[in-house]
Tab-separated table of C-alpha atoms and ligand atoms in Angstrom:
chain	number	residue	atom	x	y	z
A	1	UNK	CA	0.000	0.000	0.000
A	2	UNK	CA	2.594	2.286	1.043
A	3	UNK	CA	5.132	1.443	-1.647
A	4	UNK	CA	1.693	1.928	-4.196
A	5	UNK	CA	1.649	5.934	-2.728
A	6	UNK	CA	5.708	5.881	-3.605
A	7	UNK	CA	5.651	5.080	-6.680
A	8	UNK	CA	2.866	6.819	-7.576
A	9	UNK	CA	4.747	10.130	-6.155
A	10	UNK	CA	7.857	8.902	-8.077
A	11	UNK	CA	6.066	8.508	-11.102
A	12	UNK	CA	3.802	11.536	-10.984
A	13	UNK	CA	7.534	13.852	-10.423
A	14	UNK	CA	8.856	12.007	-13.804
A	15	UNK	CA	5.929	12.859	-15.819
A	16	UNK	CA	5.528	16.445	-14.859
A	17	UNK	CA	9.269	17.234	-13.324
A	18	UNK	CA	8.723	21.050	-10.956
A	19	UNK	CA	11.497	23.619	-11.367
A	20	UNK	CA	12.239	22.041	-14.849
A	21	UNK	CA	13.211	24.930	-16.727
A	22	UNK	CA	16.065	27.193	-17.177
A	23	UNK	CA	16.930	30.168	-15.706
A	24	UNK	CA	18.913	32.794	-16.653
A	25	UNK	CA	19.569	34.917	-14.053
A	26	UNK	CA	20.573	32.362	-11.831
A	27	UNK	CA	24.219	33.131	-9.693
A	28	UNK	CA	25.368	29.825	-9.788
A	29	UNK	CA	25.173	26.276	-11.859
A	30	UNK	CA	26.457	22.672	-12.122
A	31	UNK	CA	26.504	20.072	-13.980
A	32	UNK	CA	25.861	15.980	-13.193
A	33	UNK	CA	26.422	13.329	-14.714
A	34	UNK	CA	25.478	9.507	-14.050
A	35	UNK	CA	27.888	7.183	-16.401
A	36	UNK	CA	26.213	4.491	-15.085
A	37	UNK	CA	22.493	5.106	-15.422
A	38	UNK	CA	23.224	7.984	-18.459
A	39	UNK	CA	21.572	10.060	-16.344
A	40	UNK	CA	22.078	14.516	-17.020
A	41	UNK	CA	20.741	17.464	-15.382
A	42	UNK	CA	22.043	21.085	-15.586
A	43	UNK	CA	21.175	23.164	-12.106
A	44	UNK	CA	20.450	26.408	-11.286
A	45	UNK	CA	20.096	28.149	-8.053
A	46	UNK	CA	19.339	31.471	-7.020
A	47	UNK	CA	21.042	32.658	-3.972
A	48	UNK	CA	20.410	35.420	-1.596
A	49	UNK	CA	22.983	35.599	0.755
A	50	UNK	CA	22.908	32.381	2.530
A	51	UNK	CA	19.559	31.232	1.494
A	52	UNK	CA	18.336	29.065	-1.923
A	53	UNK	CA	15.493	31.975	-3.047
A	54	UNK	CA	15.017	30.218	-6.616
A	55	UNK	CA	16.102	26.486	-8.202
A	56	UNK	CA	15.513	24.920	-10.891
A	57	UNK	CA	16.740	22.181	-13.493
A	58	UNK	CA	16.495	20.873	-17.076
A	59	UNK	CA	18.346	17.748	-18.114
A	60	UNK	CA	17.598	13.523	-18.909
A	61	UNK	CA	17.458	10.864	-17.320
A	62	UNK	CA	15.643	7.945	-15.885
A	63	UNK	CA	12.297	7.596	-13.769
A	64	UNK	CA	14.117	7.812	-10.188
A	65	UNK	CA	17.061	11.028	-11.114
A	66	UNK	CA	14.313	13.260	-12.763
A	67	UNK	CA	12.253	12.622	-9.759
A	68	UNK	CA	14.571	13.138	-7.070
A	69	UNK	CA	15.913	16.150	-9.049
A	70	UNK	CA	12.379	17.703	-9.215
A	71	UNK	CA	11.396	16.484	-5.289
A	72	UNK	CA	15.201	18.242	-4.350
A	73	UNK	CA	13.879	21.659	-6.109
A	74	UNK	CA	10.941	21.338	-3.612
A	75	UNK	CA	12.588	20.396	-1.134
A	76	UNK	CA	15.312	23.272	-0.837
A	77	UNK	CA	13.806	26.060	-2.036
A	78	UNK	CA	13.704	28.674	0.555
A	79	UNK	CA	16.008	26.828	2.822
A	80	UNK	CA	19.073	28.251	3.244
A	81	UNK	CA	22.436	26.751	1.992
A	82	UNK	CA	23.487	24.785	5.232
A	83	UNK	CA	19.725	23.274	5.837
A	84	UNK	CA	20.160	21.799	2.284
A	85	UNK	CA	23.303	20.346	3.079
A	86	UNK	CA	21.564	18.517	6.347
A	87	UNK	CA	18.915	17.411	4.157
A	88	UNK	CA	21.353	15.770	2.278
A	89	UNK	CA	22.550	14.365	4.445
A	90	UNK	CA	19.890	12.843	5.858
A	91	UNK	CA	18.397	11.521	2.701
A	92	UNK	CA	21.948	9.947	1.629
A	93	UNK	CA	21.302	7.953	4.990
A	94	UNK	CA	18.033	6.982	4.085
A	95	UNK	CA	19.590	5.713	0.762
A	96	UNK	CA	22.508	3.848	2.006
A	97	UNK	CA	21.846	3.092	5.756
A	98	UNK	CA	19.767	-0.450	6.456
A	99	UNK	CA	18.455	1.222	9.988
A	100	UNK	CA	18.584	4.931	9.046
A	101	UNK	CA	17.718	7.566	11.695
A	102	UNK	CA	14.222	8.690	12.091
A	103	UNK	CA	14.657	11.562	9.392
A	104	UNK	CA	12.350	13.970	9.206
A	105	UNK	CA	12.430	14.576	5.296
A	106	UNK	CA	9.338	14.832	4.291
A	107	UNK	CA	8.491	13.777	0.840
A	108	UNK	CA	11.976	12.491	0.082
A	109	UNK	CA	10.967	9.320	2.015
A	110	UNK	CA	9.625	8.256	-0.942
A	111	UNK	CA	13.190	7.031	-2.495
A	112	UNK	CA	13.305	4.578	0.949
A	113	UNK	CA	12.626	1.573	-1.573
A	114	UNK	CA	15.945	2.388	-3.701
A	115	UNK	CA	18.287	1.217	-0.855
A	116	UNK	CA	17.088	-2.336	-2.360
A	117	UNK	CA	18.593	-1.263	-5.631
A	118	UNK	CA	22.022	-0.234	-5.066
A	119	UNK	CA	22.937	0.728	-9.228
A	120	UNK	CA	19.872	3.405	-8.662
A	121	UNK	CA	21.174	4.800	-5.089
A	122	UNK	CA	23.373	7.086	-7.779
A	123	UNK	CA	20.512	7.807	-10.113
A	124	UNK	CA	18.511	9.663	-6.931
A	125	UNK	CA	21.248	11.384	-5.347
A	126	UNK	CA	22.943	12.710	-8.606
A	127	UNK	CA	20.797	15.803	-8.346
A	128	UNK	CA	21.879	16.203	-4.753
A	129	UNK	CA	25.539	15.541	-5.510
A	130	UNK	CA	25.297	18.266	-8.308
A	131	UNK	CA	23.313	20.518	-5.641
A	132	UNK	CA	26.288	20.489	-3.473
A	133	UNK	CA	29.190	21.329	-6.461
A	134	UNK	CA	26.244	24.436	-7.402
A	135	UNK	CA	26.641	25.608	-3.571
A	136	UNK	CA	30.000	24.803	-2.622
A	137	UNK	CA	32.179	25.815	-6.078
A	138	UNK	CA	34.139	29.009	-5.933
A	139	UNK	CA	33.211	29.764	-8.764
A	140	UNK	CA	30.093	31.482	-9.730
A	141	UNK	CA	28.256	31.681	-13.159
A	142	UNK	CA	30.431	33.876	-15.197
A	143	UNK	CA	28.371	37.274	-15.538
A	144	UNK	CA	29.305	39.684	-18.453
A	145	UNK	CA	28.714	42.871	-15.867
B	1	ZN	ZN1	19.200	6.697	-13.604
């Protein structure tokens, strides 16, 4: 019953992905890559001093990154850079961990049944890998001003 509500989440995020666009103005970007799965996205956030005002992403890939990638846009937007990191975190544990921590992440909880399918582990954190290279890098999106 429960795994029924997952995947329908899961499959309802593939069809119609949220924060799937581009977006110019954004200060900084990365770029993921999954060799294994052929999984792509391109990120863009929006920062405002410490906090994630605006994210979004446009890319390919299977059912389980483009619906982590559009449940991570959710997820983080509004939060500020160190809250996304915990998130993180916590849903790495939920991927990887056979007893992970009571973690409060909301919808992310969906992905609990990937653990089973280690290959795909990579395929729903790419997004979150790529997340932290967007908010971490030096470097920002070069700006012609
Ligand atoms: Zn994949």
């Amino acid at each position: 019953m429960l795994d029924d509500l997952y995947q329908e989440v899961i499959l309802d995020h593939t069809r119609r992905p949220r924060n799937f666009h581009q977006m110019p103005d954004a200060t900084r970007q990365a770029e993921g890559y999954n060799p294994l799965c052929g999984d792509k996205l391109k990120l863009f956030v929006k920062l405002d001093g410490e906090t994630i005002a605006d994210i979004s992403f446009v890319g390919a890939g299977c059912a389980i990154s483009t619906s982590s990638a559009s449940l991570m846009t959710e997820t983080v937007k509004g939060k500020s850079r160190q809250e996304a990191v915990q998130i993180m975190e916590r849903f790495h544990d939920l991927l990887t961990t056979e007893k992970p921590a009571a973690a409060n992440i909301g919808k992310l909880t969906v992905f609990s049944g990937v653990r089973e399918f280690p290959a795909r582990v990579k395929c729903a954190t790419l997004a979150w890998h790529t997340l932290k290279s967007a908010l971490t890098d030096a470097a920002e999106v070069a700006s012609t001003e």
